[in-house]
XYZ file of C-alpha atoms in Angstrom:
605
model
C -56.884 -27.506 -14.532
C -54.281 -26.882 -12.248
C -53.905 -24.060 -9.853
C -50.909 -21.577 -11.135
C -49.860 -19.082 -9.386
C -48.559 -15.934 -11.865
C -46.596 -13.049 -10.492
C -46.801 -10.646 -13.220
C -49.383 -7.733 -11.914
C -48.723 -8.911 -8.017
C -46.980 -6.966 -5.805
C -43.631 -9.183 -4.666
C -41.095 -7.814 -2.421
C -37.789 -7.085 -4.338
C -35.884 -10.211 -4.700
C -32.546 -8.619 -4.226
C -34.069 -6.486 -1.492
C -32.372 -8.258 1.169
C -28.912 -8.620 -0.417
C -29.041 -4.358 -0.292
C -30.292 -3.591 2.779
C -28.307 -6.521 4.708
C -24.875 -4.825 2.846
C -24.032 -8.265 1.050
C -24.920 -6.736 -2.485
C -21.239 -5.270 -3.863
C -21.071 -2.439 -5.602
C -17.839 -0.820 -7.550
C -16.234 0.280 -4.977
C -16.483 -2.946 -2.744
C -14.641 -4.927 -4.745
C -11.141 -6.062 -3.775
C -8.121 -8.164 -5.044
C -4.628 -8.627 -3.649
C -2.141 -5.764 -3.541
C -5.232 -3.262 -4.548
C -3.819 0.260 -5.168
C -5.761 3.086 -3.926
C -6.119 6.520 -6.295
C -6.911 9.780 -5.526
C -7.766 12.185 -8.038
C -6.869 16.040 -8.402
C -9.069 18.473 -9.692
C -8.339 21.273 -11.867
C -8.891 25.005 -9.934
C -9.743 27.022 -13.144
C -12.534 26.620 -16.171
C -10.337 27.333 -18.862
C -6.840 27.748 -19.515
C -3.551 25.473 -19.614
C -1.301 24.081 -16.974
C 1.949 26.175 -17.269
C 3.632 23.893 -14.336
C 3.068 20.477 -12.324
C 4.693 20.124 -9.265
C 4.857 16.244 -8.228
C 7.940 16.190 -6.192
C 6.057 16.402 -2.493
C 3.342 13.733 -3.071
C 6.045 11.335 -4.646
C 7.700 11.604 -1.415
C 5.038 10.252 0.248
C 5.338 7.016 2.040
C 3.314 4.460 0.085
C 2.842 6.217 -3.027
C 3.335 4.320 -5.834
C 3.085 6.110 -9.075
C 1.645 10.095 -9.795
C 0.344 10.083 -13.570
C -0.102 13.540 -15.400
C -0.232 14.346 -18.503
C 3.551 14.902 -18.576
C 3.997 11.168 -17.841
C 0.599 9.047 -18.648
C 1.216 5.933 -20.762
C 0.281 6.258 -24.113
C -3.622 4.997 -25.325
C -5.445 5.577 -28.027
C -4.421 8.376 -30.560
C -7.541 9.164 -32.423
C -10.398 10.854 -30.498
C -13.117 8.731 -32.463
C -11.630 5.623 -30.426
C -13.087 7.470 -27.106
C -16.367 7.376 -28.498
C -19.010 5.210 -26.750
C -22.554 4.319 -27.807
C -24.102 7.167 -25.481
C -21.620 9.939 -27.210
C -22.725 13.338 -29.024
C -21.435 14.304 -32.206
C -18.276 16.403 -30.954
C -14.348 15.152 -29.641
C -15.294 13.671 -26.263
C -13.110 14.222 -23.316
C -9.661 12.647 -22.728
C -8.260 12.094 -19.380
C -4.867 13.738 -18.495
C -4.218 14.099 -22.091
C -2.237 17.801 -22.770
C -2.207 20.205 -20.592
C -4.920 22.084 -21.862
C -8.199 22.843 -19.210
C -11.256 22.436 -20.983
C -13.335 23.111 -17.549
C -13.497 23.277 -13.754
C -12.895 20.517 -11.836
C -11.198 18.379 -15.329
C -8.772 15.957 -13.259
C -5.366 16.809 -13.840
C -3.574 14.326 -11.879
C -4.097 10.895 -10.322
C -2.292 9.678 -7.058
C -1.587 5.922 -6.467
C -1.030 4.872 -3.043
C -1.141 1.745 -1.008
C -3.917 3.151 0.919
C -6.706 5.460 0.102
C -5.680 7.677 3.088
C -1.984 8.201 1.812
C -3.330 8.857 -1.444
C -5.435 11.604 -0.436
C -2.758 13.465 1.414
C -0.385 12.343 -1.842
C -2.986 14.451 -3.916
C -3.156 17.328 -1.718
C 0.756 17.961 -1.647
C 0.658 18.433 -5.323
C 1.154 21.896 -7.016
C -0.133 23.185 -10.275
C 0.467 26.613 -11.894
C -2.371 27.638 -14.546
C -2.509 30.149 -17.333
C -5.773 30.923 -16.838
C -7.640 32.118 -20.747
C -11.160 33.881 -20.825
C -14.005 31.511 -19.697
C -17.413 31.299 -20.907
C -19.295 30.276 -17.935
C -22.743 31.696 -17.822
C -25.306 30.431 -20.148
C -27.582 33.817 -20.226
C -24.177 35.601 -22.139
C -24.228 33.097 -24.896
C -27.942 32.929 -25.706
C -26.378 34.878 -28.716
C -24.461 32.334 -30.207
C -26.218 29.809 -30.212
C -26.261 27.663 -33.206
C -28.441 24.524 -34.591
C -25.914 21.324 -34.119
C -24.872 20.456 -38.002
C -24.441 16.481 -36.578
C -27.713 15.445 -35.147
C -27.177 12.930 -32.460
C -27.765 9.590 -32.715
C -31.782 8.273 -31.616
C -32.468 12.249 -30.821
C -35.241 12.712 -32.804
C -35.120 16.630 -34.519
C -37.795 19.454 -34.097
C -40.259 18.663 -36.353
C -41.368 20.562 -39.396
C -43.523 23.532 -38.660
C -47.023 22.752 -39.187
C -49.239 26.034 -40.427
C -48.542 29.314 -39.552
C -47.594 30.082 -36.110
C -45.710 33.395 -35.909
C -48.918 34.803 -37.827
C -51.331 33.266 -35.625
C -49.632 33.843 -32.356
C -50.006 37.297 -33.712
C -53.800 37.803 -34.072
C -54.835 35.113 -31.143
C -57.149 37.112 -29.467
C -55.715 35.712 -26.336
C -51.908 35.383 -26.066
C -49.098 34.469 -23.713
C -45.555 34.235 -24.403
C -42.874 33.851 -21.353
C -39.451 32.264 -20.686
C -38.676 29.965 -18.475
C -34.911 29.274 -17.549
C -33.643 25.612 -15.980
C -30.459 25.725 -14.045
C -27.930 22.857 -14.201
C -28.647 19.775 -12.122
C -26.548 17.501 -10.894
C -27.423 13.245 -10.863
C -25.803 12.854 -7.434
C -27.176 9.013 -7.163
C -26.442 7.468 -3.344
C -23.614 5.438 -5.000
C -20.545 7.883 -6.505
C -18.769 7.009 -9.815
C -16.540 4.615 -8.652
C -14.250 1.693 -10.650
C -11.823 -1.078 -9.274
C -9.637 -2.880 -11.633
C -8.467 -6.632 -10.883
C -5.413 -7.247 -12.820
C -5.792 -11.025 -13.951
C -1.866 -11.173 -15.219
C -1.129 -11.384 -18.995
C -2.851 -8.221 -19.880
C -6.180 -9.423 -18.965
C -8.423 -6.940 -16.273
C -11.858 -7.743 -14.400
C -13.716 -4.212 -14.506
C -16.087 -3.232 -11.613
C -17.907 0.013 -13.012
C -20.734 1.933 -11.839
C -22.206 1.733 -15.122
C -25.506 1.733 -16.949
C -24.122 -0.213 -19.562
C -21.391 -3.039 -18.910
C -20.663 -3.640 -22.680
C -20.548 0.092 -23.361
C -17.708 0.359 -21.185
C -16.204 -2.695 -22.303
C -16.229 -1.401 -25.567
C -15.337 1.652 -24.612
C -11.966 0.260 -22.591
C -11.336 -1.987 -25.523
C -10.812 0.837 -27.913
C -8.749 3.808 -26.218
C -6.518 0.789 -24.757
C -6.400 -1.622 -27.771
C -7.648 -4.311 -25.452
C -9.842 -7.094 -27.461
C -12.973 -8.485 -25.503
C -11.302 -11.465 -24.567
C -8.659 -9.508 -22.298
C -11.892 -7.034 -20.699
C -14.405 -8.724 -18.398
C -17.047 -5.608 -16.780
C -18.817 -6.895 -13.601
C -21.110 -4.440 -12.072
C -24.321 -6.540 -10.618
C -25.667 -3.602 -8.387
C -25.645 -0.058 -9.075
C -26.637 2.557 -6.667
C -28.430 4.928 -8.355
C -27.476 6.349 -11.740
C -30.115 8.540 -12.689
C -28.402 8.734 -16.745
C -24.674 9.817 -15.292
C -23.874 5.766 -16.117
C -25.043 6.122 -19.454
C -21.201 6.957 -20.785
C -17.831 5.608 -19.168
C -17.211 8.827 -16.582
C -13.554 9.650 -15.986
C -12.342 7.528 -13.016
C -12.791 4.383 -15.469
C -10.592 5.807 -17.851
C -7.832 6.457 -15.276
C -8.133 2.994 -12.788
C -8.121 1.037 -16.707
C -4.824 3.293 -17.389
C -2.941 2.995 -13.724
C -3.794 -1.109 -13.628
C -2.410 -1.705 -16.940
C 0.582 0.453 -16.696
C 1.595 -0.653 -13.266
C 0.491 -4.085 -13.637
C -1.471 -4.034 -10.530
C -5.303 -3.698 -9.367
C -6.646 -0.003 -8.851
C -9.715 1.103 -7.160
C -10.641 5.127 -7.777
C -13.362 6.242 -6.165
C -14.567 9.879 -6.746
C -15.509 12.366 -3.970
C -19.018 13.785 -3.342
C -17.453 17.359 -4.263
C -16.498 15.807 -7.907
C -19.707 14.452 -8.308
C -20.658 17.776 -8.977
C -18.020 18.544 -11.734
C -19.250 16.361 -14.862
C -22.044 14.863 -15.863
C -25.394 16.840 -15.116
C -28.538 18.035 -16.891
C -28.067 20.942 -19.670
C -29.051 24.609 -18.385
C -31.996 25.162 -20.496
C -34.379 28.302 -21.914
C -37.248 27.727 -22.918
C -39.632 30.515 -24.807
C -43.443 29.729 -25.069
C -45.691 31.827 -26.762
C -49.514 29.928 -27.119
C -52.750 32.001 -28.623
C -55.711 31.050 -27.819
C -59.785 31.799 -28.901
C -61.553 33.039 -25.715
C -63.493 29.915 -25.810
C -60.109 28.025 -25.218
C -59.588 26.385 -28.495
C -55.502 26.535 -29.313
C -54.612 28.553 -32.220
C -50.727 29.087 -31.953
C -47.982 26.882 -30.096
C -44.503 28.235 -30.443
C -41.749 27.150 -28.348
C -37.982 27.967 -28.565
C -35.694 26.562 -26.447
C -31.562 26.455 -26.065
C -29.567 23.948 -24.373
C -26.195 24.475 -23.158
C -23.393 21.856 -24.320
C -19.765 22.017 -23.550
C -16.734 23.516 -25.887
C -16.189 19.574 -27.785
C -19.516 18.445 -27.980
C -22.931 18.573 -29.076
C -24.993 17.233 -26.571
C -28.855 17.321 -27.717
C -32.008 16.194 -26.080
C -35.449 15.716 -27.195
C -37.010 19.456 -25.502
C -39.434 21.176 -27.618
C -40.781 18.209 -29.432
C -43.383 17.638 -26.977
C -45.194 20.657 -27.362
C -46.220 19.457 -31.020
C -47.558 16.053 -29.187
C -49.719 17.213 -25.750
C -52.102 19.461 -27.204
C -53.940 19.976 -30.764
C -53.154 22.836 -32.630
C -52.953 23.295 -36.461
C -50.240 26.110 -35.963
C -47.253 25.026 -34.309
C -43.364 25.953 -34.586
C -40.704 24.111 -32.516
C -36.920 25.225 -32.608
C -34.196 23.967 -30.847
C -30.450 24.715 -30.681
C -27.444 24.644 -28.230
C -24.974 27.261 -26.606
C -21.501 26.480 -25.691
C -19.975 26.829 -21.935
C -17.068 25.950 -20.373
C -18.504 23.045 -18.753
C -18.065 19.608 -18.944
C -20.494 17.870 -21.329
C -23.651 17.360 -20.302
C -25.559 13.885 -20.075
C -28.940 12.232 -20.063
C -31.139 12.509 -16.487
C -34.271 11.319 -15.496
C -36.114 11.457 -18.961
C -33.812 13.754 -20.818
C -35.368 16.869 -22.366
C -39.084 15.458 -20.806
C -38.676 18.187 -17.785
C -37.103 20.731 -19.386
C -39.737 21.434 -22.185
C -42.613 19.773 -20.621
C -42.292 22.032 -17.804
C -42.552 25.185 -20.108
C -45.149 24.536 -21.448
C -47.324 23.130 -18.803
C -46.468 26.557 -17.259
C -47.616 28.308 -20.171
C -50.858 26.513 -20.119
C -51.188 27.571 -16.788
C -50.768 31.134 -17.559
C -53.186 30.890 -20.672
C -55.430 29.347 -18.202
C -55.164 32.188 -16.180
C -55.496 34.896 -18.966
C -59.239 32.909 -20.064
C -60.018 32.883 -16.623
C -60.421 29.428 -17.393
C -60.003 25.943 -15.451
C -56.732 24.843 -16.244
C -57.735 20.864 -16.302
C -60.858 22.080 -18.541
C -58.443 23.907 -20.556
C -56.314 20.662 -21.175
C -58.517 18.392 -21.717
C -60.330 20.831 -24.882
C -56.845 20.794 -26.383
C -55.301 17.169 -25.925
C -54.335 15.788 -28.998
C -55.734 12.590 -29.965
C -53.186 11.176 -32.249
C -49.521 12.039 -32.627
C -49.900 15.369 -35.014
C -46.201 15.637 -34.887
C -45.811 12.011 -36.978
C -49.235 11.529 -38.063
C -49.240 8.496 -36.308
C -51.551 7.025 -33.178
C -50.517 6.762 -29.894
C -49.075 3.136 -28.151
C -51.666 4.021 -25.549
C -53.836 6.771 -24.580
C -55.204 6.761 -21.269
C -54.379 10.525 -20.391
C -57.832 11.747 -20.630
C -59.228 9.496 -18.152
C -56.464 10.030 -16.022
C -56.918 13.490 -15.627
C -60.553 12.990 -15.161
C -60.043 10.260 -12.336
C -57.221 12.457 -10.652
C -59.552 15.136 -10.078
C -62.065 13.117 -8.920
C -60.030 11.719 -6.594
C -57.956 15.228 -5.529
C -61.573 16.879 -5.069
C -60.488 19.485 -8.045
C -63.665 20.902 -7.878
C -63.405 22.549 -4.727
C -59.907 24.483 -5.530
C -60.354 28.061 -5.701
C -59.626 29.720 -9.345
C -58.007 32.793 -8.139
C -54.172 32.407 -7.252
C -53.106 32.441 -3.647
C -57.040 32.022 -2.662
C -56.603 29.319 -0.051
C -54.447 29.508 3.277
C -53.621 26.849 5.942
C -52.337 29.461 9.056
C -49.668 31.328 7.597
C -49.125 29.342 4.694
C -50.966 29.759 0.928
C -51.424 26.384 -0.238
C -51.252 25.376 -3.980
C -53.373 23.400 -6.037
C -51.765 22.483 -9.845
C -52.259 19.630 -12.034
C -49.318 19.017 -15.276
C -49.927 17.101 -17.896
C -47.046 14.281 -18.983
C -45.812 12.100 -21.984
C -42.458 9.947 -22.689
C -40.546 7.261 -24.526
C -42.795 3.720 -24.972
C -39.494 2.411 -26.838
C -38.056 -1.423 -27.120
C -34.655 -2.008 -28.178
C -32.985 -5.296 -29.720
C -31.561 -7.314 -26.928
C -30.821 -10.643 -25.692
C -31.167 -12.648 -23.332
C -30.615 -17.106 -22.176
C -32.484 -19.167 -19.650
C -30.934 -22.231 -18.153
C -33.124 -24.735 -16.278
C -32.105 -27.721 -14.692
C -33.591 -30.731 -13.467
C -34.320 -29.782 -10.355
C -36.325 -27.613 -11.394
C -33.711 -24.328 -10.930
C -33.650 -21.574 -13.607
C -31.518 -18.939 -14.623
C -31.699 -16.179 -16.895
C -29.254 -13.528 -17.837
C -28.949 -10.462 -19.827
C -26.060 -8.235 -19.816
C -28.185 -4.836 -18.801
C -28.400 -3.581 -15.661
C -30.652 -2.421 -12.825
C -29.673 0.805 -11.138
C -32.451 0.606 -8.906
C -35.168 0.299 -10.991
C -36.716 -3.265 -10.174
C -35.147 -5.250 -12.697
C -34.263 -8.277 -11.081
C -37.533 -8.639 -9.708
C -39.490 -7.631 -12.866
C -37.240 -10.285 -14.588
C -37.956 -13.068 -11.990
C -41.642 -13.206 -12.083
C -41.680 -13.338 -16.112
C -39.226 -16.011 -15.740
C -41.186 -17.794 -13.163
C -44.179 -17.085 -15.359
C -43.050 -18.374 -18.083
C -42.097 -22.183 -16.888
C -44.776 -22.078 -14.020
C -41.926 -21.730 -11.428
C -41.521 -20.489 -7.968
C -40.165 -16.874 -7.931
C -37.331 -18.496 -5.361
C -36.544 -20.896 -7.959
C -35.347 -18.499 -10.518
C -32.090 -16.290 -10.224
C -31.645 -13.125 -12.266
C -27.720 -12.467 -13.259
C -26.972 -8.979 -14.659
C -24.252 -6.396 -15.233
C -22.034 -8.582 -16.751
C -20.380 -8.199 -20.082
C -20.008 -11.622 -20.723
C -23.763 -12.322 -20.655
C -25.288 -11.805 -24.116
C -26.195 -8.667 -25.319
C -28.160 -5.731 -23.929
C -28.421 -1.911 -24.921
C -27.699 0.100 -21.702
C -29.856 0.344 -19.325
C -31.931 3.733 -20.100
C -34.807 5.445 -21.805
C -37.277 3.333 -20.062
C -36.953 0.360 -22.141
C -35.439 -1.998 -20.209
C -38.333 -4.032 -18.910
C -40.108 -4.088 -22.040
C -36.925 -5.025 -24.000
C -34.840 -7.445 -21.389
C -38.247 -8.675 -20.267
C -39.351 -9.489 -24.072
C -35.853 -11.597 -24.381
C -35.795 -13.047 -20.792
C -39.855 -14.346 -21.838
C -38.793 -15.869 -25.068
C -35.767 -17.671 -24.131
C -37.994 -18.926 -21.660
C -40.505 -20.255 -23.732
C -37.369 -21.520 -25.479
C -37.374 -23.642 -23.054
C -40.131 -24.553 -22.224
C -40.803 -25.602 -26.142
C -37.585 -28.162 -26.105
C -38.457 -29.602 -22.455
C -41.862 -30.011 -23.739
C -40.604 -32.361 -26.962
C -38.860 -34.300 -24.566
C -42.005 -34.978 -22.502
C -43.869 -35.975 -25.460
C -41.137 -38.379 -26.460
C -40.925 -40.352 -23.393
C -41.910 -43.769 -23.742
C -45.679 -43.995 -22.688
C -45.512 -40.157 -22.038
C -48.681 -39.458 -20.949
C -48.347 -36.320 -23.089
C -47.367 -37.870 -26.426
C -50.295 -36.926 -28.658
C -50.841 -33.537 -26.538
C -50.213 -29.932 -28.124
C -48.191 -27.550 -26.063
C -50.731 -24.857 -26.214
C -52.768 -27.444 -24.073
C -50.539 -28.311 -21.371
C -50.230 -26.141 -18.482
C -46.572 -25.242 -16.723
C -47.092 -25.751 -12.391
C -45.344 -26.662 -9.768
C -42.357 -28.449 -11.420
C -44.905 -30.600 -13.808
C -46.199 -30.139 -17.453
C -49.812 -31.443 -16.930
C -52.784 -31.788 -19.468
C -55.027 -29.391 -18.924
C -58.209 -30.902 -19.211
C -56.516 -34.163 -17.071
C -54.405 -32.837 -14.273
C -53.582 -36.144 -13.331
C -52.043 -37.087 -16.480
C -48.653 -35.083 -16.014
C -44.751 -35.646 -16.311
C -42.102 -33.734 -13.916
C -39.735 -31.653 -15.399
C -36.685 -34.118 -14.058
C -38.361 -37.293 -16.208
C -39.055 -34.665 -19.452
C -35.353 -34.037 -18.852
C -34.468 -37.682 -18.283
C -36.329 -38.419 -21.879
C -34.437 -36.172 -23.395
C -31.223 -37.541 -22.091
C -30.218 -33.890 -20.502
C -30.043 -33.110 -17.551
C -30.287 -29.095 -18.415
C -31.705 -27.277 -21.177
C -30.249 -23.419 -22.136
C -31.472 -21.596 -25.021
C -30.236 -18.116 -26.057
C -32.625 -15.738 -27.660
C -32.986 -11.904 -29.015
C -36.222 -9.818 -28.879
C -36.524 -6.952 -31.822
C -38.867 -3.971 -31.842
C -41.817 -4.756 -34.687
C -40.683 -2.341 -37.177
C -44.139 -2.918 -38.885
C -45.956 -1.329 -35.683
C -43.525 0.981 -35.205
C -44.357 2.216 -38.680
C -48.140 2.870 -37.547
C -47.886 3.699 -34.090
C -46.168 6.861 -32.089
C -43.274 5.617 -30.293
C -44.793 8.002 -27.180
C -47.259 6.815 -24.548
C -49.196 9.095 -22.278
């Protein structure tokens, strides 16, 4: 049999590893095109209010500025708020750029500079004068614990608190051991290395090449499309690298909206690219309480899990995230009671980060454990490991895998648990107390429908392409070495193309399912490939595969060889030539089994 090297499981240097750190890799705000107008964007100074008075006059003046949009001039886009809506959007009226002169929170851009440089445009912005009526502002999250409410419009793939199981509230009440606390989670802000930045290349007759930082290129395509009554045709989104995202791609951010609506209007290319001090004016993770109460035998056993928690959202939607539900799925308990609402600030909406909702009530009540530990006077791994749940109890379902046991055990053999002191604050280094803690962990083991083609030539090149992206995350290089798997290939042989709308369809890229879902269509386009090239072989006159099944033949080195005869073997060029091609693509879409997903809990831990 011949020798084939696999890369799946190896450790490979990233394949576009080079391209980043040698500064060749482009990112959104790299791009260029002829006559490429710079914009600078001004910030509201208040968090609620309206804009009584603009004052443009100064930074029109300026040398080199082209054009100053408000919302006393913008051109006219979409009408109906739904048409702003993107795949990633919570039930509510999401935010439109520059559209009345109503604030809706601090920091909202309320103008947007053109220049023929990014320096005049700057200065442009900083000439310009707005007078606010400033209106009573909602602002800190702790002063509207009291209104919050349970959304009426769940959002879409946020999965609700689950039905109470027993009775908590009574059992919490007669644990013989109890804890109950609240923990509070202050905003956080994505801040990836690469700022939300777009440049627009007007291609003349209405048609514009997108460069996004985006999570998602066909989100935002369909998301320019719709508030600018573009069709697909006229939108092209290109964004191959991404430098970071953290979630804050997930939904078009507000400099896309405004470089689509200056490039159309002036018939010109527009790069915006937003400031580090902006960054911190959107997106971000929702402020978050969380209220844990857990009983407890003295033995350990878990009687009671309540958990509570509020999220805040902004004034026009309902942004939700999975928080409590995890508290129903870490530990058994027959007496459990999850609830969940949200709070309105004066904020901008928040967005999905780093495992949405994971942190926030994972955290709590890992802490809470850790307290209930601490009220047994009880080892808080032994105290985990009594109480892990073996199955899903909030589904009734089993897990995808379940390796958290023996994890746990391993980790402390390896940390050297057993030596750590029980009392708190019991072990110093100098000055310093040092900490020993151990959390417990679950999330998303999720697949969504996508697509994905494979090209190979005679020469034994191959491409494969999906329109999801990689923000940093390894995709190109996970995708290469199932490619290269797949066709017994050289990992140099095979390029990866990504972030572009034109390729066929992907979700974005989030929820950590991209390499399970991309990698699922990438592998079976591949072995459409490998099926057809593999026909051809057997039809070549005096193939010396002709009465061979392909589940005997063996992929290598640019040859499909018998298995049991190594020697008896056609190239890949003369399967090709057989078939009277001289390249073979094949397009193909990978699905979640809704029959598993019907037994098994879409969590793994």
């Amino acid at each position: 049999m011949p020798n084939v090297e696999t890369y799946v499981g190896a450790a490979r240097s990233r394949v576009d590893g080079r391209a980043k750190v040698t500064g060749v890799a482009k990112y959104a705000a790299e791009f260029t095109a002829p006559g490429l107008l710079h914009g600078s964007v001004v910030s509201g100074a208040i968090a609620k209010g309206r804009i009584m008075r603009i004052d443009t006059e100064a930074a029109r003046a300026v040398p080199g500025v082209v054009e100053v949009f408000t919302h006393e001039n913008r051109p006219s886009t979409a009408w109906f708020t739904h048409k702003y809506r993107d795949e990633v959007a919570p039930p509510g009226t999401p935010f439109r750029p520059l559209y009345d002169n109503a604030i809706l929170y601090s920091g909202q851009p309320v103008a947007l500079v053109l220049a023929e440089d990014l320096e005049t445009a700057q200065h442009a912005a900083s000439l310009i004068r707005v007078d606010y009526e400033a209106a009573g502002h909602a602002t800190n999250f702790h002063h509207r614990r009291g209104d919050a409410y349970v959304p009426k419009q769940k959002r879409t793939g946020i999965a609700p608190p689950p039905i109470p199981r027993g009775n908590a509230d009574k059992a919490h009440a007669e644990a013989p051991v109890r804890v109950e606390n609240e923990y509070h989670i202050a905003i956080e802000h994505h801040n990836p290395m690469e700022p939300h930045a777009t440049t627009v290349v007007w291609e003349g007759s209405g048609g514009i090449t997108v460069h996004d930082k985006t999570q998602g290129a066909q989100n935002t395509q369909s998301y320019v499309t719709s508030v600018f009554g573009l069709s697909k045709d006229e939108v092209r989104v290109v964004s191959p690298f991404v430098g970071g995202a953290f979630g804050s791609g997930l939904r078009p951010q507000y400099q896309l909206f405004l470089a689509v609506m200056a490039a159309l209007a002036l018939k010109r290319s527009v790069r915006i690219v937003l400031t580090r001090d902006q960054m911190f004016t959107f997106v971000h993770r929702p402020e978050t309480i969380n209220r844990v109460g857990l009983g407890a035998d003295p033995d350990g056993t878990l009687l009671a899990i309540r958990h509570d928690a509020i999220g805040s959202t902004s004034s026009f939607e309902d942004h939700q995230e999975v928080v409590v539900n995890w508290s129903g799925l870490l530990y058994h308990c027959e007496n459990v009671k999850l609830t969940y609402e949200l709070a309105q600030i004066d904020t901008y909406t928040p967005g999905d980060m780093r495992a949405p909702g994971a942190p926030l009530g994972v955290f709590a009540l890992e802490s809470a454990m850790d307290e209930l530990a601490h009220a047994l006077r009880a080892d808080p791994l032994a105290l985990r490991l009594k109480n892990l749940a073996e199955a899903d109890e909030n589904e009734g379902k089993q897990w995808t895998s379940n390796e958290l046991r023996a994890a746990l055990q391993l980790g402390a053999e390896r940390f050297g648990w057993s030596r750590r002191s029980s009392e708190p604050c019991a072990l110093r280094e100098g000055r310093e107390l040092v900490g020993w803690g151990m959390a417990c962990g679950i999330w998303e083991a999720s697949m969504q429908k996508t697509s994905a083609r494979a090209t190979l030539t005679a020469d034994g090149r191959l491409e494969v392409g999906t329109a999801s992206a990689d923000i940093g995350t390894g995709t190109y290089t996970i995708l290469s070495q199932l490619a290269a798997d797949a066709l017994g290939l050289p990992m140099e042989s095979v390029v990866v193309r990504l972030g572009d709308s034109l390729l066929p369809t992907s979700p974005v890229e989030g929820g950590s399912w991209t390499a399970a879902s991309a990698g699922s269509a990438v592998t079976a386009a591949c072995h459409a490939v490998r099926e057809r090239l593999f026909r051809y072989a057997r039809s070549a006159e005096d193939s010396p595969l002709a009465n061979a099944d392909l589940d005997r033949v063996v992929f290598a080195d640019g040859r499909i060889s018998l298995m049991s005869h190594p020697s008896r073997f056609m190239t890949i060029a003369d399967a090709m030539r057989a078939g009277g091609v001289e390249r073979i693509e094949e397009e193909e879409t990978a699905s979640p089994n809704s029959s598993v997903q019907k037994r098994y809990s879409p969590y793994t831990r």
